Amino acid sequence: MNTDLRYPIGEFAPFEAISPAERSYWIDQLRALPGQVRDAVSGLTEEQLDTPYRPDGWTIRQVVHHLADSHMNALQRVKLALTEDEPVIKPYEEHLWAELPDSVSPAPELSLKMLEGIHTRMVLLFKSLKEDEWERSYVHPVNGKIRLDRHVGLYAWHGRHHLAHITSLVRRMDW
């Protein structure tokens, strides 16, 4: 485990060549994530949910809501890549979304339910892809062309990254 509170599992390192086995592993991680997040926040008090995972960082509550927001966008990007030729996606200001009322006050359950539905659909979609469909891509205005095989790895990492924000804080605080 990394000691950098911002990147407790390290930064995302994209693969040059991605095998079907790696994709399958990442899909399994996406399938498991909602339950892992649910388990990580289960039993936390309101005060604990409103504790930032690092100085100047988001609270646990905001992290859970961010995961739903981000992975909702991730699913949309997959659908765009599968139905359009290299669509240019619209990024969003995640730090501003995290400050909106639906990210700072509701119970995590609201976004846990979203995350369960989003991941069920995402896994279903990924499992249905033919080999050539993994090469489809979208264009991110800042990060450039993103193939779906890289996308699945990125969001598997993203889920583990934010889960580690929660679990490492729980360990550090001995909750």
PDB file of N, CA and C in Angstrom, residues 3-103:
ATOM      1  N   THR A   3       2.014   5.141   0.612  1.00  0.00           N
ATOM      2  CA  THR A   3       1.811   6.062   1.728  1.00  0.00           C
ATOM      3  C   THR A   3       1.281   7.416   1.274  1.00  0.00           C
ATOM      4  N   ASP A   4       1.190   7.668  -0.022  1.00  0.00           N
ATOM      5  CA  ASP A   4       0.642   8.917  -0.554  1.00  0.00           C
ATOM      6  C   ASP A   4      -0.877   8.865  -0.387  1.00  0.00           C
ATOM      7  N   LEU A   5      -1.415   9.733   0.454  1.00  0.00           N
ATOM      8  CA  LEU A   5      -2.852   9.705   0.734  1.00  0.00           C
ATOM      9  C   LEU A   5      -3.697   9.993  -0.498  1.00  0.00           C
ATOM     10  N   ARG A   6      -3.148  10.716  -1.461  1.00  0.00           N
ATOM     11  CA  ARG A   6      -3.905  10.990  -2.692  1.00  0.00           C
ATOM     12  C   ARG A   6      -4.005   9.758  -3.571  1.00  0.00           C
ATOM     13  N   TYR A   7      -2.944   8.947  -3.593  1.00  0.00           N
ATOM     14  CA  TYR A   7      -2.892   7.766  -4.458  1.00  0.00           C
ATOM     15  C   TYR A   7      -2.491   6.538  -3.637  1.00  0.00           C
ATOM     16  N   PRO A   8      -3.389   6.059  -2.789  1.00  0.00           N
ATOM     17  CA  PRO A   8      -3.012   4.957  -1.893  1.00  0.00           C
ATOM     18  C   PRO A   8      -2.684   3.649  -2.608  1.00  0.00           C
ATOM     19  N   ILE A   9      -3.137   3.480  -3.847  1.00  0.00           N
ATOM     20  CA  ILE A   9      -2.763   2.285  -4.614  1.00  0.00           C
ATOM     21  C   ILE A   9      -1.846   2.645  -5.783  1.00  0.00           C
ATOM     22  N   GLY A  10      -1.352   3.876  -5.791  1.00  0.00           N
ATOM     23  CA  GLY A  10      -0.512   4.355  -6.883  1.00  0.00           C
ATOM     24  C   GLY A  10      -1.371   4.977  -7.982  1.00  0.00           C
ATOM     25  N   GLU A  11      -0.717   5.696  -8.874  1.00  0.00           N
ATOM     26  CA  GLU A  11      -1.422   6.322  -9.984  1.00  0.00           C
ATOM     27  C   GLU A  11      -1.739   5.289 -11.060  1.00  0.00           C
ATOM     28  N   PHE A  12      -2.730   5.604 -11.882  1.00  0.00           N
ATOM     29  CA  PHE A  12      -3.090   4.697 -12.961  1.00  0.00           C
ATOM     30  C   PHE A  12      -1.935   4.615 -13.950  1.00  0.00           C
ATOM     31  N   ALA A  13      -1.570   3.389 -14.296  1.00  0.00           N
ATOM     32  CA  ALA A  13      -0.507   3.151 -15.273  1.00  0.00           C
ATOM     33  C   ALA A  13      -1.119   2.380 -16.438  1.00  0.00           C
ATOM     34  N   PRO A  14      -1.382   3.065 -17.547  1.00  0.00           N
ATOM     35  CA  PRO A  14      -2.023   2.382 -18.675  1.00  0.00           C
ATOM     36  C   PRO A  14      -1.124   1.300 -19.274  1.00  0.00           C
ATOM     37  N   PHE A  15      -1.754   0.260 -19.741  1.00  0.00           N
ATOM     38  CA  PHE A  15      -1.054  -0.846 -20.385  1.00  0.00           C
ATOM     39  C   PHE A  15      -0.924  -0.552 -21.874  1.00  0.00           C
ATOM     40  N   GLU A  16       0.144  -1.003 -22.473  1.00  0.00           N
ATOM     41  CA  GLU A  16       0.303  -0.866 -23.919  1.00  0.00           C
ATOM     42  C   GLU A  16      -0.538  -1.915 -24.638  1.00  0.00           C
ATOM     43  N   ALA A  17      -0.397  -3.153 -24.204  1.00  0.00           N
ATOM     44  CA  ALA A  17      -1.156  -4.263 -24.791  1.00  0.00           C
ATOM     45  C   ALA A  17      -2.011  -4.868 -23.678  1.00  0.00           C
ATOM     46  N   ILE A  18      -3.277  -5.082 -23.964  1.00  0.00           N
ATOM     47  CA  ILE A  18      -4.211  -5.565 -22.949  1.00  0.00           C
ATOM     48  C   ILE A  18      -4.790  -6.894 -23.413  1.00  0.00           C
ATOM     49  N   SER A  19      -4.642  -7.898 -22.580  1.00  0.00           N
ATOM     50  CA  SER A  19      -5.106  -9.238 -22.930  1.00  0.00           C
ATOM     51  C   SER A  19      -6.566  -9.439 -22.507  1.00  0.00           C
ATOM     52  N   PRO A  20      -7.237 -10.415 -23.107  1.00  0.00           N
ATOM     53  CA  PRO A  20      -8.593 -10.761 -22.655  1.00  0.00           C
ATOM     54  C   PRO A  20      -8.629 -11.136 -21.169  1.00  0.00           C
ATOM     55  N   ALA A  21      -7.583 -11.771 -20.670  1.00  0.00           N
ATOM     56  CA  ALA A  21      -7.536 -12.143 -19.251  1.00  0.00           C
ATOM     57  C   ALA A  21      -7.495 -10.900 -18.360  1.00  0.00           C
ATOM     58  N   GLU A  22      -6.725  -9.888 -18.776  1.00  0.00           N
ATOM     59  CA  GLU A  22      -6.674  -8.643 -17.998  1.00  0.00           C
ATOM     60  C   GLU A  22      -8.036  -7.955 -18.007  1.00  0.00           C
ATOM     61  N   ARG A  23      -8.668  -7.913 -19.171  1.00  0.00           N
ATOM     62  CA  ARG A  23     -10.004  -7.303 -19.247  1.00  0.00           C
ATOM     63  C   ARG A  23     -10.979  -8.025 -18.330  1.00  0.00           C
ATOM     64  N   SER A  24     -10.940  -9.340 -18.350  1.00  0.00           N
ATOM     65  CA  SER A  24     -11.833 -10.138 -17.510  1.00  0.00           C
ATOM     66  C   SER A  24     -11.591  -9.856 -16.025  1.00  0.00           C
ATOM     67  N   TYR A  25     -10.338  -9.734 -15.651  1.00  0.00           N
ATOM     68  CA  TYR A  25      -9.971  -9.407 -14.268  1.00  0.00           C
ATOM     69  C   TYR A  25     -10.545  -8.045 -13.874  1.00  0.00           C
ATOM     70  N   TRP A  26     -10.416  -7.068 -14.762  1.00  0.00           N
ATOM     71  CA  TRP A  26     -10.940  -5.730 -14.470  1.00  0.00           C
ATOM     72  C   TRP A  26     -12.464  -5.726 -14.398  1.00  0.00           C
ATOM     73  N   ILE A  27     -13.102  -6.488 -15.256  1.00  0.00           N
ATOM     74  CA  ILE A  27     -14.567  -6.591 -15.216  1.00  0.00           C
ATOM     75  C   ILE A  27     -14.999  -7.191 -13.876  1.00  0.00           C
ATOM     76  N   ASP A  28     -14.279  -8.187 -13.399  1.00  0.00           N
ATOM     77  CA  ASP A  28     -14.578  -8.770 -12.085  1.00  0.00           C
ATOM     78  C   ASP A  28     -14.410  -7.733 -10.974  1.00  0.00           C
ATOM     79  N   GLN A  29     -13.403  -6.873 -11.102  1.00  0.00           N
ATOM     80  CA  GLN A  29     -13.215  -5.815 -10.105  1.00  0.00           C
ATOM     81  C   GLN A  29     -14.389  -4.834 -10.141  1.00  0.00           C
ATOM     82  N   LEU A  30     -14.854  -4.504 -11.327  1.00  0.00           N
ATOM     83  CA  LEU A  30     -16.011  -3.610 -11.443  1.00  0.00           C
ATOM     84  C   LEU A  30     -17.257  -4.262 -10.846  1.00  0.00           C
ATOM     85  N   ARG A  31     -17.433  -5.541 -11.080  1.00  0.00           N
ATOM     86  CA  ARG A  31     -18.584  -6.262 -10.527  1.00  0.00           C
ATOM     87  C   ARG A  31     -18.573  -6.195  -9.000  1.00  0.00           C
ATOM     88  N   ALA A  32     -17.408  -6.347  -8.395  1.00  0.00           N
ATOM     89  CA  ALA A  32     -17.280  -6.416  -6.938  1.00  0.00           C
ATOM     90  C   ALA A  32     -17.329  -5.053  -6.248  1.00  0.00           C
ATOM     91  N   LEU A  33     -17.015  -3.995  -6.956  1.00  0.00           N
ATOM     92  CA  LEU A  33     -16.840  -2.687  -6.316  1.00  0.00           C
ATOM     93  C   LEU A  33     -18.038  -2.204  -5.499  1.00  0.00           C
ATOM     94  N   PRO A  34     -19.263  -2.218  -6.014  1.00  0.00           N
ATOM     95  CA  PRO A  34     -20.361  -1.678  -5.199  1.00  0.00           C
ATOM     96  C   PRO A  34     -20.478  -2.350  -3.823  1.00  0.00           C
ATOM     97  N   GLY A  35     -20.345  -3.649  -3.773  1.00  0.00           N
ATOM     98  CA  GLY A  35     -20.407  -4.356  -2.493  1.00  0.00           C
ATOM     99  C   GLY A  35     -19.244  -4.005  -1.584  1.00  0.00           C
ATOM    100  N   GLN A  36     -18.077  -3.817  -2.176  1.00  0.00           N
ATOM    101  CA  GLN A  36     -16.900  -3.454  -1.380  1.00  0.00           C
ATOM    102  C   GLN A  36     -17.062  -2.066  -0.776  1.00  0.00           C
ATOM    103  N   VAL A  37     -17.588  -1.131  -1.560  1.00  0.00           N
ATOM    104  CA  VAL A  37     -17.808   0.227  -1.040  1.00  0.00           C
ATOM    105  C   VAL A  37     -18.872   0.177   0.047  1.00  0.00           C
ATOM    106  N   ARG A  38     -19.952  -0.563  -0.204  1.00  0.00           N
ATOM    107  CA  ARG A  38     -21.019  -0.704   0.793  1.00  0.00           C
ATOM    108  C   ARG A  38     -20.433  -1.247   2.109  1.00  0.00           C
ATOM    109  N   ASP A  39     -19.631  -2.293   2.019  1.00  0.00           N
ATOM    110  CA  ASP A  39     -19.020  -2.869   3.221  1.00  0.00           C
ATOM    111  C   ASP A  39     -18.110  -1.861   3.919  1.00  0.00           C
ATOM    112  N   ALA A  40     -17.376  -1.074   3.140  1.00  0.00           N
ATOM    113  CA  ALA A  40     -16.418  -0.118   3.712  1.00  0.00           C
ATOM    114  C   ALA A  40     -17.104   1.003   4.498  1.00  0.00           C
ATOM    115  N   VAL A  41     -18.293   1.410   4.076  1.00  0.00           N
ATOM    116  CA  VAL A  41     -18.982   2.519   4.761  1.00  0.00           C
ATOM    117  C   VAL A  41     -20.035   2.036   5.748  1.00  0.00           C
ATOM    118  N   SER A  42     -20.313   0.747   5.738  1.00  0.00           N
ATOM    119  CA  SER A  42     -21.335   0.188   6.631  1.00  0.00           C
ATOM    120  C   SER A  42     -20.971   0.459   8.087  1.00  0.00           C
ATOM    121  N   GLY A  43     -21.919   1.012   8.805  1.00  0.00           N
ATOM    122  CA  GLY A  43     -21.723   1.254  10.227  1.00  0.00           C
ATOM    123  C   GLY A  43     -21.008   2.544  10.575  1.00  0.00           C
ATOM    124  N   LEU A  44     -20.558   3.299   9.570  1.00  0.00           N
ATOM    125  CA  LEU A  44     -19.894   4.569   9.871  1.00  0.00           C
ATOM    126  C   LEU A  44     -20.932   5.586  10.332  1.00  0.00           C
ATOM    127  N   THR A  45     -20.535   6.419  11.284  1.00  0.00           N
ATOM    128  CA  THR A  45     -21.417   7.465  11.791  1.00  0.00           C
ATOM    129  C   THR A  45     -21.446   8.640  10.807  1.00  0.00           C
ATOM    130  N   GLU A  46     -22.385   9.542  11.008  1.00  0.00           N
ATOM    131  CA  GLU A  46     -22.454  10.750  10.171  1.00  0.00           C
ATOM    132  C   GLU A  46     -21.144  11.535  10.267  1.00  0.00           C
ATOM    133  N   GLU A  47     -20.604  11.639  11.470  1.00  0.00           N
ATOM    134  CA  GLU A  47     -19.337  12.352  11.656  1.00  0.00           C
ATOM    135  C   GLU A  47     -18.207  11.673  10.887  1.00  0.00           C
ATOM    136  N   GLN A  48     -18.160  10.355  10.924  1.00  0.00           N
ATOM    137  CA  GLN A  48     -17.135   9.624  10.195  1.00  0.00           C
ATOM    138  C   GLN A  48     -17.321   9.793   8.685  1.00  0.00           C
ATOM    139  N   LEU A  49     -18.562   9.732   8.215  1.00  0.00           N
ATOM    140  CA  LEU A  49     -18.827   9.927   6.786  1.00  0.00           C
ATOM    141  C   LEU A  49     -18.405  11.313   6.321  1.00  0.00           C
ATOM    142  N   ASP A  50     -18.427  12.282   7.224  1.00  0.00           N
ATOM    143  CA  ASP A  50     -18.063  13.653   6.871  1.00  0.00           C
ATOM    144  C   ASP A  50     -16.611  13.985   7.188  1.00  0.00           C
ATOM    145  N   THR A  51     -15.793  12.951   7.351  1.00  0.00           N
ATOM    146  CA  THR A  51     -14.361  13.116   7.593  1.00  0.00           C
ATOM    147  C   THR A  51     -13.622  13.039   6.261  1.00  0.00           C
ATOM    148  N   PRO A  52     -12.778  14.038   5.956  1.00  0.00           N
ATOM    149  CA  PRO A  52     -11.980  13.965   4.718  1.00  0.00           C
ATOM    150  C   PRO A  52     -10.954  12.837   4.803  1.00  0.00           C
ATOM    151  N   TYR A  53     -10.723  12.173   3.681  1.00  0.00           N
ATOM    152  CA  TYR A  53      -9.760  11.069   3.675  1.00  0.00           C
ATOM    153  C   TYR A  53      -8.322  11.568   3.742  1.00  0.00           C
ATOM    154  N   ARG A  54      -8.130  12.850   3.477  1.00  0.00           N
ATOM    155  CA  ARG A  54      -6.811  13.485   3.611  1.00  0.00           C
ATOM    156  C   ARG A  54      -7.043  14.973   3.819  1.00  0.00           C
ATOM    157  N   PRO A  55      -6.038  15.712   4.297  1.00  0.00           N
ATOM    158  CA  PRO A  55      -6.206  17.165   4.408  1.00  0.00           C
ATOM    159  C   PRO A  55      -6.567  17.763   3.041  1.00  0.00           C
ATOM    160  N   ASP A  56      -7.558  18.615   3.024  1.00  0.00           N
ATOM    161  CA  ASP A  56      -8.062  19.262   1.799  1.00  0.00           C
ATOM    162  C   ASP A  56      -8.650  18.267   0.803  1.00  0.00           C
ATOM    163  N   GLY A  57      -8.984  17.083   1.277  1.00  0.00           N
ATOM    164  CA  GLY A  57      -9.590  16.069   0.410  1.00  0.00           C
ATOM    165  C   GLY A  57     -11.087  15.993   0.620  1.00  0.00           C
ATOM    166  N   TRP A  58     -11.724  15.172  -0.194  1.00  0.00           N
ATOM    167  CA  TRP A  58     -13.155  14.945  -0.060  1.00  0.00           C
ATOM    168  C   TRP A  58     -13.447  14.123   1.180  1.00  0.00           C
ATOM    169  N   THR A  59     -14.683  14.249   1.659  1.00  0.00           N
ATOM    170  CA  THR A  59     -15.136  13.407   2.754  1.00  0.00           C
ATOM    171  C   THR A  59     -15.466  12.022   2.200  1.00  0.00           C
ATOM    172  N   ILE A  60     -15.599  11.067   3.091  1.00  0.00           N
ATOM    173  CA  ILE A  60     -15.998   9.728   2.661  1.00  0.00           C
ATOM    174  C   ILE A  60     -17.325   9.811   1.910  1.00  0.00           C
ATOM    175  N   ARG A  61     -18.253  10.605   2.416  1.00  0.00           N
ATOM    176  CA  ARG A  61     -19.557  10.772   1.770  1.00  0.00           C
ATOM    177  C   ARG A  61     -19.377  11.274   0.326  1.00  0.00           C
ATOM    178  N   GLN A  62     -18.540  12.287   0.148  1.00  0.00           N
ATOM    179  CA  GLN A  62     -18.306  12.830  -1.196  1.00  0.00           C
ATOM    180  C   GLN A  62     -17.636  11.804  -2.108  1.00  0.00           C
ATOM    181  N   VAL A  63     -16.752  10.985  -1.562  1.00  0.00           N
ATOM    182  CA  VAL A  63     -16.087   9.953  -2.367  1.00  0.00           C
ATOM    183  C   VAL A  63     -17.120   8.968  -2.905  1.00  0.00           C
ATOM    184  N   VAL A  64     -18.039   8.532  -2.052  1.00  0.00           N
ATOM    185  CA  VAL A  64     -19.063   7.585  -2.489  1.00  0.00           C
ATOM    186  C   VAL A  64     -19.928   8.212  -3.584  1.00  0.00           C
ATOM    187  N   HIS A  65     -20.346   9.455  -3.384  1.00  0.00           N
ATOM    188  CA  HIS A  65     -21.175  10.119  -4.395  1.00  0.00           C
ATOM    189  C   HIS A  65     -20.378  10.369  -5.680  1.00  0.00           C
ATOM    190  N   HIS A  66     -19.098  10.670  -5.547  1.00  0.00           N
ATOM    191  CA  HIS A  66     -18.246  10.855  -6.719  1.00  0.00           C
ATOM    192  C   HIS A  66     -18.142   9.570  -7.536  1.00  0.00           C
ATOM    193  N   LEU A  67     -18.009   8.442  -6.871  1.00  0.00           N
ATOM    194  CA  LEU A  67     -17.927   7.174  -7.603  1.00  0.00           C
ATOM    195  C   LEU A  67     -19.164   6.976  -8.482  1.00  0.00           C
ATOM    196  N   ALA A  68     -20.340   7.256  -7.937  1.00  0.00           N
ATOM    197  CA  ALA A  68     -21.564   7.108  -8.738  1.00  0.00           C
ATOM    198  C   ALA A  68     -21.564   8.090  -9.907  1.00  0.00           C
ATOM    199  N   ASP A  69     -21.193   9.346  -9.644  1.00  0.00           N
ATOM    200  CA  ASP A  69     -21.153  10.348 -10.719  1.00  0.00           C
ATOM    201  C   ASP A  69     -20.168   9.946 -11.809  1.00  0.00           C
ATOM    202  N   SER A  70     -18.979   9.571 -11.402  1.00  0.00           N
ATOM    203  CA  SER A  70     -17.923   9.245 -12.351  1.00  0.00           C
ATOM    204  C   SER A  70     -18.257   8.000 -13.166  1.00  0.00           C
ATOM    205  N   HIS A  71     -18.750   6.979 -12.511  1.00  0.00           N
ATOM    206  CA  HIS A  71     -19.011   5.737 -13.220  1.00  0.00           C
ATOM    207  C   HIS A  71     -20.277   5.816 -14.063  1.00  0.00           C
ATOM    208  N   MET A  72     -21.182   6.746 -13.708  1.00  0.00           N
ATOM    209  CA  MET A  72     -22.319   7.049 -14.572  1.00  0.00           C
ATOM    210  C   MET A  72     -21.791   7.638 -15.893  1.00  0.00           C
ATOM    211  N   ASN A  73     -20.850   8.549 -15.796  1.00  0.00           N
ATOM    212  CA  ASN A  73     -20.223   9.124 -16.989  1.00  0.00           C
ATOM    213  C   ASN A  73     -19.436   8.063 -17.751  1.00  0.00           C
ATOM    214  N   ALA A  74     -18.791   7.160 -17.035  1.00  0.00           N
ATOM    215  CA  ALA A  74     -18.008   6.094 -17.677  1.00  0.00           C
ATOM    216  C   ALA A  74     -18.902   5.196 -18.526  1.00  0.00           C
ATOM    217  N   LEU A  75     -20.063   4.836 -17.999  1.00  0.00           N
ATOM    218  CA  LEU A  75     -20.991   3.996 -18.753  1.00  0.00           C
ATOM    219  C   LEU A  75     -21.462   4.723 -20.006  1.00  0.00           C
ATOM    220  N   GLN A  76     -21.741   5.995 -19.869  1.00  0.00           N
ATOM    221  CA  GLN A  76     -22.176   6.778 -21.033  1.00  0.00           C
ATOM    222  C   GLN A  76     -21.074   6.818 -22.092  1.00  0.00           C
ATOM    223  N   ARG A  77     -19.834   6.932 -21.684  1.00  0.00           N
ATOM    224  CA  ARG A  77     -18.718   6.970 -22.635  1.00  0.00           C
ATOM    225  C   ARG A  77     -18.596   5.659 -23.402  1.00  0.00           C
ATOM    226  N   VAL A  78     -18.819   4.554 -22.722  1.00  0.00           N
ATOM    227  CA  VAL A  78     -18.792   3.249 -23.389  1.00  0.00           C
ATOM    228  C   VAL A  78     -19.880   3.191 -24.449  1.00  0.00           C
ATOM    229  N   LYS A  79     -21.079   3.602 -24.079  1.00  0.00           N
ATOM    230  CA  LYS A  79     -22.200   3.564 -25.018  1.00  0.00           C
ATOM    231  C   LYS A  79     -21.945   4.471 -26.223  1.00  0.00           C
ATOM    232  N   LEU A  80     -21.367   5.635 -25.980  1.00  0.00           N
ATOM    233  CA  LEU A  80     -21.033   6.533 -27.091  1.00  0.00           C
ATOM    234  C   LEU A  80     -20.000   5.893 -28.005  1.00  0.00           C
ATOM    235  N   ALA A  81     -18.979   5.289 -27.416  1.00  0.00           N
ATOM    236  CA  ALA A  81     -17.931   4.659 -28.228  1.00  0.00           C
ATOM    237  C   ALA A  81     -18.477   3.501 -29.050  1.00  0.00           C
ATOM    238  N   LEU A  82     -19.472   2.809 -28.530  1.00  0.00           N
ATOM    239  CA  LEU A  82     -20.041   1.666 -29.247  1.00  0.00           C
ATOM    240  C   LEU A  82     -21.031   2.074 -30.333  1.00  0.00           C
ATOM    241  N   THR A  83     -21.547   3.280 -30.256  1.00  0.00           N
ATOM    242  CA  THR A  83     -22.598   3.682 -31.195  1.00  0.00           C
ATOM    243  C   THR A  83     -22.205   4.835 -32.109  1.00  0.00           C
ATOM    244  N   GLU A  84     -21.056   5.429 -31.881  1.00  0.00           N
ATOM    245  CA  GLU A  84     -20.577   6.528 -32.710  1.00  0.00           C
ATOM    246  C   GLU A  84     -19.113   6.275 -33.054  1.00  0.00           C
ATOM    247  N   ASP A  85     -18.636   6.917 -34.111  1.00  0.00           N
ATOM    248  CA  ASP A  85     -17.233   6.781 -34.491  1.00  0.00           C
ATOM    249  C   ASP A  85     -16.391   7.824 -33.772  1.00  0.00           C
ATOM    250  N   GLU A  86     -15.603   7.339 -32.816  1.00  0.00           N
ATOM    251  CA  GLU A  86     -14.694   8.177 -32.028  1.00  0.00           C
ATOM    252  C   GLU A  86     -15.344   9.479 -31.570  1.00  0.00           C
ATOM    253  N   PRO A  87     -16.424   9.381 -30.799  1.00  0.00           N
ATOM    254  CA  PRO A  87     -17.071  10.602 -30.313  1.00  0.00           C
ATOM    255  C   PRO A  87     -16.156  11.381 -29.371  1.00  0.00           C
ATOM    256  N   VAL A  88     -16.269  12.690 -29.435  1.00  0.00           N
ATOM    257  CA  VAL A  88     -15.568  13.543 -28.481  1.00  0.00           C
ATOM    258  C   VAL A  88     -16.504  13.692 -27.289  1.00  0.00           C
ATOM    259  N   ILE A  89     -16.043  13.245 -26.131  1.00  0.00           N
ATOM    260  CA  ILE A  89     -16.892  13.296 -24.944  1.00  0.00           C
ATOM    261  C   ILE A  89     -16.736  14.648 -24.253  1.00  0.00           C
ATOM    262  N   LYS A  90     -17.695  14.978 -23.435  1.00  0.00           N
ATOM    263  CA  LYS A  90     -17.641  16.213 -22.662  1.00  0.00           C
ATOM    264  C   LYS A  90     -17.173  15.872 -21.250  1.00  0.00           C
ATOM    265  N   PRO A  91     -16.019  16.364 -20.860  1.00  0.00           N
ATOM    266  CA  PRO A  91     -15.576  16.150 -19.482  1.00  0.00           C
ATOM    267  C   PRO A  91     -16.463  16.950 -18.519  1.00  0.00           C
ATOM    268  N   TYR A  92     -16.344  16.675 -17.258  1.00  0.00           N
ATOM    269  CA  TYR A  92     -17.094  17.428 -16.258  1.00  0.00           C
ATOM    270  C   TYR A  92     -16.136  17.848 -15.154  1.00  0.00           C
ATOM    271  N   GLU A  93     -16.522  18.859 -14.420  1.00  0.00           N
ATOM    272  CA  GLU A  93     -15.689  19.404 -13.343  1.00  0.00           C
ATOM    273  C   GLU A  93     -15.981  18.637 -12.057  1.00  0.00           C
ATOM    274  N   GLU A  94     -15.291  17.507 -11.886  1.00  0.00           N
ATOM    275  CA  GLU A  94     -15.609  16.633 -10.763  1.00  0.00           C
ATOM    276  C   GLU A  94     -15.470  17.328  -9.417  1.00  0.00           C
ATOM    277  N   HIS A  95     -14.500  18.218  -9.285  1.00  0.00           N
ATOM    278  CA  HIS A  95     -14.322  18.914  -8.001  1.00  0.00           C
ATOM    279  C   HIS A  95     -15.519  19.827  -7.709  1.00  0.00           C
ATOM    280  N   LEU A  96     -16.141  20.378  -8.743  1.00  0.00           N
ATOM    281  CA  LEU A  96     -17.338  21.202  -8.538  1.00  0.00           C
ATOM    282  C   LEU A  96     -18.568  20.333  -8.286  1.00  0.00           C
ATOM    283  N   TRP A  97     -18.661  19.204  -8.991  1.00  0.00           N
ATOM    284  CA  TRP A  97     -19.774  18.276  -8.742  1.00  0.00           C
ATOM    285  C   TRP A  97     -19.741  17.798  -7.288  1.00  0.00           C
ATOM    286  N   ALA A  98     -18.542  17.589  -6.749  1.00  0.00           N
ATOM    287  CA  ALA A  98     -18.398  17.093  -5.374  1.00  0.00           C
ATOM    288  C   ALA A  98     -18.871  18.104  -4.336  1.00  0.00           C
ATOM    289  N   GLU A  99     -19.032  19.354  -4.739  1.00  0.00           N
ATOM    290  CA  GLU A  99     -19.491  20.395  -3.811  1.00  0.00           C
ATOM    291  C   GLU A  99     -20.991  20.664  -3.933  1.00  0.00           C
ATOM    292  N   LEU A 100     -21.653  20.037  -4.896  1.00  0.00           N
ATOM    293  CA  LEU A 100     -23.094  20.234  -5.060  1.00  0.00           C
ATOM    294  C   LEU A 100     -23.856  19.568  -3.912  1.00  0.00           C
ATOM    295  N   PRO A 101     -25.052  20.075  -3.601  1.00  0.00           N
ATOM    296  CA  PRO A 101     -25.812  19.535  -2.462  1.00  0.00           C
ATOM    297  C   PRO A 101     -26.046  18.029  -2.506  1.00  0.00           C
ATOM    298  N   ASP A 102     -26.167  17.449  -3.700  1.00  0.00           N
ATOM    299  CA  ASP A 102     -26.405  15.996  -3.772  1.00  0.00           C
ATOM    300  C   ASP A 102     -25.140  15.179  -3.524  1.00  0.00           C
ATOM    301  N   SER A 103     -24.016  15.863  -3.315  1.00  0.00           N
ATOM    302  CA  SER A 103     -22.758  15.165  -2.999  1.00  0.00           C
ATOM    303  C   SER A 103     -22.295  15.404  -1.571  1.00  0.00           C
TER     304      SER A 103
END
